Coordinates of N, CA and C in Angstrom, one line a residue:
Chain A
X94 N -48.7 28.0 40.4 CA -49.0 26.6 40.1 C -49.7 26.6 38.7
X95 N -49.3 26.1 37.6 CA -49.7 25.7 36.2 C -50.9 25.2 36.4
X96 N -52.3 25.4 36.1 CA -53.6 24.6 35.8 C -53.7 25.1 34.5
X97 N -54.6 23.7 33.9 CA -55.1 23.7 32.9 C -56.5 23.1 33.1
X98 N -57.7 23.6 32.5 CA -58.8 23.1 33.1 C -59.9 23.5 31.9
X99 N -60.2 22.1 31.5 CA -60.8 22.0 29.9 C -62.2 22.0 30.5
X100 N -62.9 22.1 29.5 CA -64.5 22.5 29.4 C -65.0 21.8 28.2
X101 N -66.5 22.0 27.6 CA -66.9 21.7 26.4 C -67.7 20.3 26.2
X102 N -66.7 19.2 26.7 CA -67.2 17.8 26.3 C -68.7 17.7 26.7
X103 N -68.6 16.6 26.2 CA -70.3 16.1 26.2 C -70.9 15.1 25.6
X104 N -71.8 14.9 25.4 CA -72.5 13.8 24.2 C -73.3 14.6 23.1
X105 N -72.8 13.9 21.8 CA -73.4 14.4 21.0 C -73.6 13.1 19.5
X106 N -74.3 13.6 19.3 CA -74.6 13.1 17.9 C -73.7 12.7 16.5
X107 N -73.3 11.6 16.0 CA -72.5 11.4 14.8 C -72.7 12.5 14.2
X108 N -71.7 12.9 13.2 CA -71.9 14.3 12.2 C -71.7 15.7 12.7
X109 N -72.1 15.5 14.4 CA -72.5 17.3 14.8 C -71.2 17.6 15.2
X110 N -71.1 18.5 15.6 CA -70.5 19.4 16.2 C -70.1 19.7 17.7
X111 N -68.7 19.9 18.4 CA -68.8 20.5 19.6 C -67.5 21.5 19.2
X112 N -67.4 22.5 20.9 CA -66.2 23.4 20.5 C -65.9 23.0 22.1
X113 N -64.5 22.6 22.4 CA -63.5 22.5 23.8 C -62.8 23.7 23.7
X114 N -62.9 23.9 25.1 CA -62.5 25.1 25.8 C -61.4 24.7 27.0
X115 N -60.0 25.6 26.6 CA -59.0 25.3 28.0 C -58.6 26.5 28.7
X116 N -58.7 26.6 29.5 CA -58.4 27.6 30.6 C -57.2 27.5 31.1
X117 N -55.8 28.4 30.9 CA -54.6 28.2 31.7 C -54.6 29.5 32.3
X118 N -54.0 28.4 33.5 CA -53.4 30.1 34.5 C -51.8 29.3 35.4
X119 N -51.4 30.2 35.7 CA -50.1 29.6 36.5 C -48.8 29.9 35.9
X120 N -48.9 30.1 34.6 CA -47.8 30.6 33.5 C -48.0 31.5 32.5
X121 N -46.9 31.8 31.9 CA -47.2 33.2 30.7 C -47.6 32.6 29.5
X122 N -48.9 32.4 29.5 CA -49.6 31.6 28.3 C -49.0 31.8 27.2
X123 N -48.7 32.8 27.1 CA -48.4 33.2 25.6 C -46.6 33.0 25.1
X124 N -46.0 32.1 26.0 CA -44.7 32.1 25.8 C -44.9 30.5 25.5
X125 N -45.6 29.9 25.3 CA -45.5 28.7 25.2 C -46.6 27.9 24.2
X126 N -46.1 27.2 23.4 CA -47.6 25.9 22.4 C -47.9 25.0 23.3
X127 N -49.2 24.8 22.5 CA -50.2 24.2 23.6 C -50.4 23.1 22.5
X128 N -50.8 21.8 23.1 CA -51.6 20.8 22.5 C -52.6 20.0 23.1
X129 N -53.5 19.3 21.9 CA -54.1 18.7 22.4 C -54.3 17.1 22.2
X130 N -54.8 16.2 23.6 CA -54.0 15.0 23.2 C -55.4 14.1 23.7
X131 N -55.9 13.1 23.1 CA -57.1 12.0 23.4 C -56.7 10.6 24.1
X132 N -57.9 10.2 24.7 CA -57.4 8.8 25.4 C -58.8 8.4 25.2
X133 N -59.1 7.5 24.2 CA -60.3 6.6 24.3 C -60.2 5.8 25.6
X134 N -61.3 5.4 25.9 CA -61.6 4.7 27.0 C -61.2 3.3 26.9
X135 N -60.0 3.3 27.8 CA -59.3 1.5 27.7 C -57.7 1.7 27.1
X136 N -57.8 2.9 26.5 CA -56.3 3.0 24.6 C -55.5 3.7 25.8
X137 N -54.6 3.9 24.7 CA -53.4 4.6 24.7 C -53.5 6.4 24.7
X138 N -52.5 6.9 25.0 CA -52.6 8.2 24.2 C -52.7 8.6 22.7
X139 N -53.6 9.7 22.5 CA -53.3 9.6 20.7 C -52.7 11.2 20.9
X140 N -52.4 12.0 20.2 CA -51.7 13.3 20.5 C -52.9 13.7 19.0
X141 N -53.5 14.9 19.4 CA -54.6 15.7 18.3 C -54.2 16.5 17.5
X142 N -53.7 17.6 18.1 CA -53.0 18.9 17.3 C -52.6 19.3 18.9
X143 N -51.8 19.8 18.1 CA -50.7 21.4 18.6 C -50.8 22.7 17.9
X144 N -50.4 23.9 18.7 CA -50.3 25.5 18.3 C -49.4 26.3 19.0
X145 N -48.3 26.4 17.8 CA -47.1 26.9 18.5 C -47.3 28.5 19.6
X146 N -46.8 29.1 19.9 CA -47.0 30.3 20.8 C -48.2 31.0 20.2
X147 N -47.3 31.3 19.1 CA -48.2 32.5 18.3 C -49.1 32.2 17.4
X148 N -49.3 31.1 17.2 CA -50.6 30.5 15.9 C -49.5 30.8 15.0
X149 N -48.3 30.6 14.6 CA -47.7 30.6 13.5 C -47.5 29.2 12.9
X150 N -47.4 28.1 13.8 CA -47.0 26.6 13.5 C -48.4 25.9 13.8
X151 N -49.0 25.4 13.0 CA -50.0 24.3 13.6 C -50.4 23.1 13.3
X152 N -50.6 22.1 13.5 CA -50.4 20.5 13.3 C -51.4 19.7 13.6
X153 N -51.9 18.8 13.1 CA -53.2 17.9 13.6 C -52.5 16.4 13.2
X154 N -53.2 15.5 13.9 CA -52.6 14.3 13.5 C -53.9 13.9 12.1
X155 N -53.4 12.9 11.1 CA -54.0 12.2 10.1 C -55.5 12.3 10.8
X156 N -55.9 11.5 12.1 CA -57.0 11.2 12.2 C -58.4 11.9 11.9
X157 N -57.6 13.2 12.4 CA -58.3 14.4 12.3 C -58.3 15.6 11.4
X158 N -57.3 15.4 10.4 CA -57.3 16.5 10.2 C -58.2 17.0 8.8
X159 N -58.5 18.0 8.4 CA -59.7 18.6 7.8 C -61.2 18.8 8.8
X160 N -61.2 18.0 9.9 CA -62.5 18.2 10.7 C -62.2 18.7 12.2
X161 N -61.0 18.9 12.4 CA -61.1 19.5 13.8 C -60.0 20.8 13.7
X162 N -60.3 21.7 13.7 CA -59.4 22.8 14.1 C -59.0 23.8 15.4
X163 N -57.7 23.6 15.9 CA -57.4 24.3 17.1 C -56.7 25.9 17.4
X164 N -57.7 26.4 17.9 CA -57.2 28.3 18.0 C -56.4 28.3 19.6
X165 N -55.9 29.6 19.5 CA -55.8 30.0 20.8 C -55.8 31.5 20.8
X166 N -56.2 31.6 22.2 CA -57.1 33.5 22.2 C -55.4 33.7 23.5
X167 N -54.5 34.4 22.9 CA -53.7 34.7 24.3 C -54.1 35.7 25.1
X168 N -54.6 36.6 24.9 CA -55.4 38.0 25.4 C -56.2 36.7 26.3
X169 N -57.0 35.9 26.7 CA -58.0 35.1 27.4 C -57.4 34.2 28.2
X170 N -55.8 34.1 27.7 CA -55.0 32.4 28.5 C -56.0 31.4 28.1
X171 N -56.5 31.4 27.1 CA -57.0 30.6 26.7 C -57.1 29.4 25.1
X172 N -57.3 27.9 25.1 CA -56.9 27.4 24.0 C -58.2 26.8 23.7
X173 N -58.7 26.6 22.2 CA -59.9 26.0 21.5 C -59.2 24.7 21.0
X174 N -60.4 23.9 20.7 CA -60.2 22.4 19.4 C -61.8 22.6 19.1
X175 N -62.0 23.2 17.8 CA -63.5 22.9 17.2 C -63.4 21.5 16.3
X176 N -64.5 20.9 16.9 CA -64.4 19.6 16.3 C -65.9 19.3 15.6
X177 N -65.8 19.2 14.0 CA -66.6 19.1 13.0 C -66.6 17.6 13.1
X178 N -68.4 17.1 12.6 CA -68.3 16.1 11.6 C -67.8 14.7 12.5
X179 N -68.1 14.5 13.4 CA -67.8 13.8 14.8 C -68.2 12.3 14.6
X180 N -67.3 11.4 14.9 CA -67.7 9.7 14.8 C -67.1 9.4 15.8
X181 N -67.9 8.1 15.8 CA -67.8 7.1 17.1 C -66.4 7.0 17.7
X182 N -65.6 7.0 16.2 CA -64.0 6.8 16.8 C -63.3 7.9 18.0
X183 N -64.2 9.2 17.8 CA -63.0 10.4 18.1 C -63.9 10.5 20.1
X184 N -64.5 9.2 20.4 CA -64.7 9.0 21.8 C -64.0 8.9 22.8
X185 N -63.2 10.4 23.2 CA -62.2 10.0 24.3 C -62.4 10.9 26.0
X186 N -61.4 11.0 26.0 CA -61.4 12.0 27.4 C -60.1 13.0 26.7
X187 N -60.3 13.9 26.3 CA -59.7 15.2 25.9 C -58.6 16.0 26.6
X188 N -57.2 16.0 26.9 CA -56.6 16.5 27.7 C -55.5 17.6 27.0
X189 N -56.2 19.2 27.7 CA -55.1 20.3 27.2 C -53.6 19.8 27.6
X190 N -52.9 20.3 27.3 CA -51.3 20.0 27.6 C -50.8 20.9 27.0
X191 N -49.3 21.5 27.9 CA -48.5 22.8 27.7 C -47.1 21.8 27.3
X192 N -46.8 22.4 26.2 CA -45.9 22.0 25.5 C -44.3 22.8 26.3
X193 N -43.5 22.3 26.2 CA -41.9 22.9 27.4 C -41.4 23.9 26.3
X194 N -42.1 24.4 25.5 CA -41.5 25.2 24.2 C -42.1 26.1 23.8
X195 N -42.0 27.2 23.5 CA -42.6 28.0 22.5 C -43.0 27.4 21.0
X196 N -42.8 26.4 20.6 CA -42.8 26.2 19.4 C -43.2 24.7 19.5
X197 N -44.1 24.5 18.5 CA -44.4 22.8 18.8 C -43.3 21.5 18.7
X198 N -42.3 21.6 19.8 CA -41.0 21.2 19.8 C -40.5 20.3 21.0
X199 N -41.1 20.4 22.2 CA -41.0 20.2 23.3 C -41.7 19.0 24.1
X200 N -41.4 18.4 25.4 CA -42.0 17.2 25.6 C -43.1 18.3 26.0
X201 N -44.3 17.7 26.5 CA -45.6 18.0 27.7 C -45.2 18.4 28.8
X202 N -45.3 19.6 29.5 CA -44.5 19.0 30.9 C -45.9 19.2 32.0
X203 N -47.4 19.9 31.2 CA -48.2 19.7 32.2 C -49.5 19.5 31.8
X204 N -50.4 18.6 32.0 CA -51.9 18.2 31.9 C -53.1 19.0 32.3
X205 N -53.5 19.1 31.5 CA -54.8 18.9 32.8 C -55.8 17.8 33.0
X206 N -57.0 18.2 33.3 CA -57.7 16.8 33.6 C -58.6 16.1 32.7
X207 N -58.7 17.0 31.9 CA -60.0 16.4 30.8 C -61.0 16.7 30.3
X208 N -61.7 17.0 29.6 CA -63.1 16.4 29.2 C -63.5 15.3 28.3
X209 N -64.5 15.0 29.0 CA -65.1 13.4 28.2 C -66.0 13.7 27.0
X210 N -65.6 13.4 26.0 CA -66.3 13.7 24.6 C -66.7 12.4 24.1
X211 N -68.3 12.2 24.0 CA -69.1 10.6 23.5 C -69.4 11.2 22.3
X212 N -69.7 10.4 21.4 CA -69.9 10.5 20.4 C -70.9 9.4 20.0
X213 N -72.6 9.3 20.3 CA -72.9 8.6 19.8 C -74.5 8.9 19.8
X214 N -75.3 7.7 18.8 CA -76.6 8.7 18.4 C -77.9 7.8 19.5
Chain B
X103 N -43.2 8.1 7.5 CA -44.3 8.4 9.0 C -43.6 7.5 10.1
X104 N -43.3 8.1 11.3 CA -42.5 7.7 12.3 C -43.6 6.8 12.8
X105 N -43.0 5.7 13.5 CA -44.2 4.5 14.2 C -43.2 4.7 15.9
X106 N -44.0 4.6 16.9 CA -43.1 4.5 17.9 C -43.6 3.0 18.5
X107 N -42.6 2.0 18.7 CA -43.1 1.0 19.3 C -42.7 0.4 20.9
X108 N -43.1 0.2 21.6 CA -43.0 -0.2 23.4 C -42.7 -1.4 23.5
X109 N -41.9 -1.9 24.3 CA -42.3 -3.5 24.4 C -41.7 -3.6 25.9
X110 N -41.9 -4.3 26.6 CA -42.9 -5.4 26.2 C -44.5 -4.7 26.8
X111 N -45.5 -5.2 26.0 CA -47.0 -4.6 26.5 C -47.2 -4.3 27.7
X112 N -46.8 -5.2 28.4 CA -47.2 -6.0 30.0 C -45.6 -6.1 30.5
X113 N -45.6 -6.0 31.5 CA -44.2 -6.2 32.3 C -44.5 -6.4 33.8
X114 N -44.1 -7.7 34.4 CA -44.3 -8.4 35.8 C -43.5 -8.3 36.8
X115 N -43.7 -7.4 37.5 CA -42.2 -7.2 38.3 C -42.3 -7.3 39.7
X116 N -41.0 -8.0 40.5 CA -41.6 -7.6 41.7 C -40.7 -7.0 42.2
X117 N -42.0 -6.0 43.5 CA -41.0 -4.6 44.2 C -39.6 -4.8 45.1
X118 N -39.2 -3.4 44.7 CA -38.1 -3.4 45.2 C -36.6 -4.6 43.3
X119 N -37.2 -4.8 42.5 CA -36.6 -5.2 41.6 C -36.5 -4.2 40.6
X120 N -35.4 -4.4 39.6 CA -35.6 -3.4 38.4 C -36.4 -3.5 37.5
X121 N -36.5 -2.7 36.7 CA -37.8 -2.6 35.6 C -37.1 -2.3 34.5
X122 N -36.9 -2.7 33.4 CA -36.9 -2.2 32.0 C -37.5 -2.1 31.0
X123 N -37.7 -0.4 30.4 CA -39.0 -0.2 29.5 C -38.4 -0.1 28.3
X124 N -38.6 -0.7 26.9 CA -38.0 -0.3 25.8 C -39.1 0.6 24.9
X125 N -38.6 1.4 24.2 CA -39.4 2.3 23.2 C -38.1 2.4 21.9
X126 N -38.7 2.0 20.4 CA -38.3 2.2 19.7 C -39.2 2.6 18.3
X127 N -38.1 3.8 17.7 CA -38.8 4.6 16.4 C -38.1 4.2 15.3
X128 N -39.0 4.5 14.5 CA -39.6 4.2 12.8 C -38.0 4.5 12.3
X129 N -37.9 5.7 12.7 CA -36.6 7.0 12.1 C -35.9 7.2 13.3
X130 N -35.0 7.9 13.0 CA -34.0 9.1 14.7 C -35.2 10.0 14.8
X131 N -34.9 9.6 15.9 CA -35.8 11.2 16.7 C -34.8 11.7 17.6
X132 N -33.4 11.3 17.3 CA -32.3 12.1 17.7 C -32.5 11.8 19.1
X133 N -32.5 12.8 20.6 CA -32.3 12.7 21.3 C -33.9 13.0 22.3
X134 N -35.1 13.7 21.0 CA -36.2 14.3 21.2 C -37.1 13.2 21.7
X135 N -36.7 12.8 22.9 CA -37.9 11.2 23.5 C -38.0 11.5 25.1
X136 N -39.5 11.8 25.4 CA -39.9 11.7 26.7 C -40.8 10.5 27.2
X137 N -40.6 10.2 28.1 CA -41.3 9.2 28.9 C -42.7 9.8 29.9
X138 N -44.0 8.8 29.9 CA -44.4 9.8 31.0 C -45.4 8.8 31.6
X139 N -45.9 8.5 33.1 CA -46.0 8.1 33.5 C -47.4 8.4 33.7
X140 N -48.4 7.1 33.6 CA -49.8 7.4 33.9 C -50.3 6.6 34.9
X141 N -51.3 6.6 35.9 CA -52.2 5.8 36.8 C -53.5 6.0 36.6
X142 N -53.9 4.6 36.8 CA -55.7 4.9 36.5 C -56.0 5.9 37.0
X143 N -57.2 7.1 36.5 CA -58.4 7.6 37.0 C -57.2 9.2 36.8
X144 N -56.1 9.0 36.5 CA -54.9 10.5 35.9 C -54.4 10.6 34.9
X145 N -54.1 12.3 35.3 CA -53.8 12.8 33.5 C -52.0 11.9 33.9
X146 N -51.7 11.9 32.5 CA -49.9 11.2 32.7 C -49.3 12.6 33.3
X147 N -47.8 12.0 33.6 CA -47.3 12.5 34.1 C -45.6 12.8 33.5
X148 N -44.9 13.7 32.9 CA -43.7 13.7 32.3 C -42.5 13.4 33.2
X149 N -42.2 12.2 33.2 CA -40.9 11.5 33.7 C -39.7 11.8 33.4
X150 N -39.0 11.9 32.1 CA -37.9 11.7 31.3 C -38.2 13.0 30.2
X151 N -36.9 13.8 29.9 CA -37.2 14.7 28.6 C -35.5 14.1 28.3
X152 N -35.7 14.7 26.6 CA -34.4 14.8 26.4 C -33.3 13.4 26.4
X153 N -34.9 12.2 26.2 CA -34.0 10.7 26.5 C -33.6 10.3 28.1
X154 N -33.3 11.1 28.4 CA -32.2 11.1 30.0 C -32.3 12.1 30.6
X155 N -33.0 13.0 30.5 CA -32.9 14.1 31.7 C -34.3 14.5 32.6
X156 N -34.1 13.8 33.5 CA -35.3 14.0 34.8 C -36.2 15.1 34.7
X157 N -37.5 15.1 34.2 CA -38.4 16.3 35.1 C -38.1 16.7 36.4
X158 N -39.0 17.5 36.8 CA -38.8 18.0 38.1 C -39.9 17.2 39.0
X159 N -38.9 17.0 40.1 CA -39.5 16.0 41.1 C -39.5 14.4 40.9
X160 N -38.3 14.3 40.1 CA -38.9 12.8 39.4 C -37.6 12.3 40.4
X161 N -38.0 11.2 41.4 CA -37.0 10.3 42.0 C -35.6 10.1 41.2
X162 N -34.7 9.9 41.5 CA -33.0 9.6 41.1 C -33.8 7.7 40.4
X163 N -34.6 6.9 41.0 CA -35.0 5.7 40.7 C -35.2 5.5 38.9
X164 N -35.7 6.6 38.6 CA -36.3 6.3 37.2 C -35.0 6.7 36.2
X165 N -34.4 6.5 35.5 CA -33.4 6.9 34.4 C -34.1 6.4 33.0
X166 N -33.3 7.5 32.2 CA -33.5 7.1 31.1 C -32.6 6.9 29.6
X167 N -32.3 6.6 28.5 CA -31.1 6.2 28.0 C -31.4 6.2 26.5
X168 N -30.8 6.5 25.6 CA -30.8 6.0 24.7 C -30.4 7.3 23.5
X169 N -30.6 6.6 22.1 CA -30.6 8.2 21.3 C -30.9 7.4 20.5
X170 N -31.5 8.0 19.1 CA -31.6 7.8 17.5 C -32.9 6.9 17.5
X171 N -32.9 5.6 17.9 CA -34.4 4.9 17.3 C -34.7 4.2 18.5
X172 N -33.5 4.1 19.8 CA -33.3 2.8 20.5 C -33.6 3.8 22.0
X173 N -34.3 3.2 22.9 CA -34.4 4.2 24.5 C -35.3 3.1 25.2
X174 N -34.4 3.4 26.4 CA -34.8 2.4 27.5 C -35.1 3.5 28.7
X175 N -36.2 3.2 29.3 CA -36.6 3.7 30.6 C -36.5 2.7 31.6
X176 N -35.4 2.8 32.6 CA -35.3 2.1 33.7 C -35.6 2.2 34.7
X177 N -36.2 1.6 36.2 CA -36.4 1.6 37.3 C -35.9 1.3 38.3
X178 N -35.0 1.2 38.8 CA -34.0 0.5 39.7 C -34.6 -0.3 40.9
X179 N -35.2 0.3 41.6 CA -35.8 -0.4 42.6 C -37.4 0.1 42.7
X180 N -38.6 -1.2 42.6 CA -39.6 -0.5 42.5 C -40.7 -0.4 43.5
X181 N -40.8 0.9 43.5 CA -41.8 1.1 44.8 C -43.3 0.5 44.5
X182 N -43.8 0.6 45.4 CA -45.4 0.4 45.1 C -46.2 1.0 44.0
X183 N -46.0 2.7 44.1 CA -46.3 3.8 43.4 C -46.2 3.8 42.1
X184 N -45.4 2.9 41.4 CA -44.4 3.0 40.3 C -45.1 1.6 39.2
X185 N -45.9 1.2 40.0 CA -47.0 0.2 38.8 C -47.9 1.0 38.3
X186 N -47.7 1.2 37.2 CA -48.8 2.3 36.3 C -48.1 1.7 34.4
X187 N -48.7 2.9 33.8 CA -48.6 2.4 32.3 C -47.6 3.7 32.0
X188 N -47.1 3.1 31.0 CA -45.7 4.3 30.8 C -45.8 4.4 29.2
X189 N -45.9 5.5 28.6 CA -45.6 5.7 27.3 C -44.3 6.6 27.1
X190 N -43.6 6.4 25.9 CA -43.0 7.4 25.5 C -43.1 8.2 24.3
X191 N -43.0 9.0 24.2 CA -43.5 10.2 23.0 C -41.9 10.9 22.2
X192 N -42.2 10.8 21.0 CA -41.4 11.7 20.3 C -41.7 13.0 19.9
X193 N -40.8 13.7 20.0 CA -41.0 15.3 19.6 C -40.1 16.2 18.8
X194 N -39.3 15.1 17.7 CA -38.4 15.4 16.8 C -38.9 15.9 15.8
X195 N -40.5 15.4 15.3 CA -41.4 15.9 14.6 C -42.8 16.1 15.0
X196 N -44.0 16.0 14.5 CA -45.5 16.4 15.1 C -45.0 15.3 16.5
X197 N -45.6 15.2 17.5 CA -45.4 14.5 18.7 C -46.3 13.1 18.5
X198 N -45.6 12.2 18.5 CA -46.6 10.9 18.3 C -46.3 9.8 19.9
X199 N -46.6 9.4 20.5 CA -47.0 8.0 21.4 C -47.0 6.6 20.9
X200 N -46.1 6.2 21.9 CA -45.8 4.7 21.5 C -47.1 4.3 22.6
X201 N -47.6 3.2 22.1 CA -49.1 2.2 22.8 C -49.0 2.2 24.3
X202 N -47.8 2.3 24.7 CA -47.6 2.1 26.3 C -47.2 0.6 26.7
X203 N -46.6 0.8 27.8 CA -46.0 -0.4 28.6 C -46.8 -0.6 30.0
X204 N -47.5 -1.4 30.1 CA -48.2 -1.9 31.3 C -47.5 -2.6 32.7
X205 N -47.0 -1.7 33.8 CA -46.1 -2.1 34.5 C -46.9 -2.6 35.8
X206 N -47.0 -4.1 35.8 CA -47.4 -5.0 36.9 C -47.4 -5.2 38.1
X207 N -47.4 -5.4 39.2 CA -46.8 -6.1 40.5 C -47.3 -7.7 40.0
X208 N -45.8 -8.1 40.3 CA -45.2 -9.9 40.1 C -45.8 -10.8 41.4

């Protein structure tokens, strides 16, 4: 069974800093891009960044990009999003998702549940 | 920059009726359009890949159609279960989300 099961969120301070943490087990981590996707409270989906298998392809949306950067450790089954320099806007509930592709190409085909990331002083 | 748009926001339906979701893009995104199904207090859920082709486990009820800029997610008869908010996502390029369609009991 695929789980994905995020960590990290929290409240924090305009300007600061956090680092999210995803834990997969249930599949061969390493054969597959992972992304990361936000849901403010009440919105829509926003889709964050993606990382193809290997860290060879990597992608952030406009909103983010220069202040959040996403790793992944395959040796760990595990995926990062360091998020610099943090405002009120980027207040969502944070959801890892496994992309149906090795390559950032594919629909989502599984979630996990979240962390809640506030942003405020 | 691809824009994906939903319509209608809101949709009132009553069960056991059909449902029609529209999603349309900026550009083609060719055939590269998933649907996915969300309910309060859950992560979404991948309904449709590939425009038309069923995830796993997904009812024969939900179909999906379309190619290039134009796709419709249909419901044929609607269960209870099946009032939630539905987006669809492109993945022809970086993966973007249309605002979502809000599916009602009428």
């Amino acid at each position: 069974e695929v789980q994905l099961v995020e960590s990290g969120g929290g409240l924090v301070q305009p300007g600061r800093s956090l680092r999210l943490s995803c834990a997969a087990s249930g599949f061969t981590f390493d054969d597959y891009a992972m992304h990361w996707v936000r849901q403010a409270p009440g919105k829509g989906l926003e889709w964050v960044s993606g990382i193809s298998w290997n860290s060879g392809s990597i992608g952030y949306a406009d909103s983010v990009k220069g202040r959040f950067t996403i790793s992944r450790d395959n040796a760990k089954n595990s995926l990062y999003l360091q998020m610099n320099s943090l405002r009120a806007e980027d207040t969502a509930l944070y959801y890892c998702a496994k992309d149906e592709s090795e390559v950032v190409a594919g629909p989502i085909d599984y979630w996990g549940q979240g962390t809640l990331v506030t942003v405020s002083s | 920059e691809i824009v994906m748009t939903q319509s209608p926001a809101t949709l009132s339906v009553s069960p056991g009726k059909r449902a029609t979701l529209s999603c349309r893009a900026s550009q083609s995104v060719s055939s590269n359009l998933a649907w996915y199904q969300q309910k309060p207090g859950q992560a979404p859920r991948l309904l449709i890949y590939g425009a038309s082709t069923r995830a796993t486990g997904i009812p024969a009820r939900f179909s999906g159609s379309g190619s290039g800029t134009e796709f419709t997610l249909t419901i044929s008869s609607l269960q209870s279960e099946d009032f939630a908010v539905y987006y669809c996502q492109q993945y022809n390029n970086w993966p973007l989300f249309g605002q979502g369609t809000r599916l009602e009991i009428k």
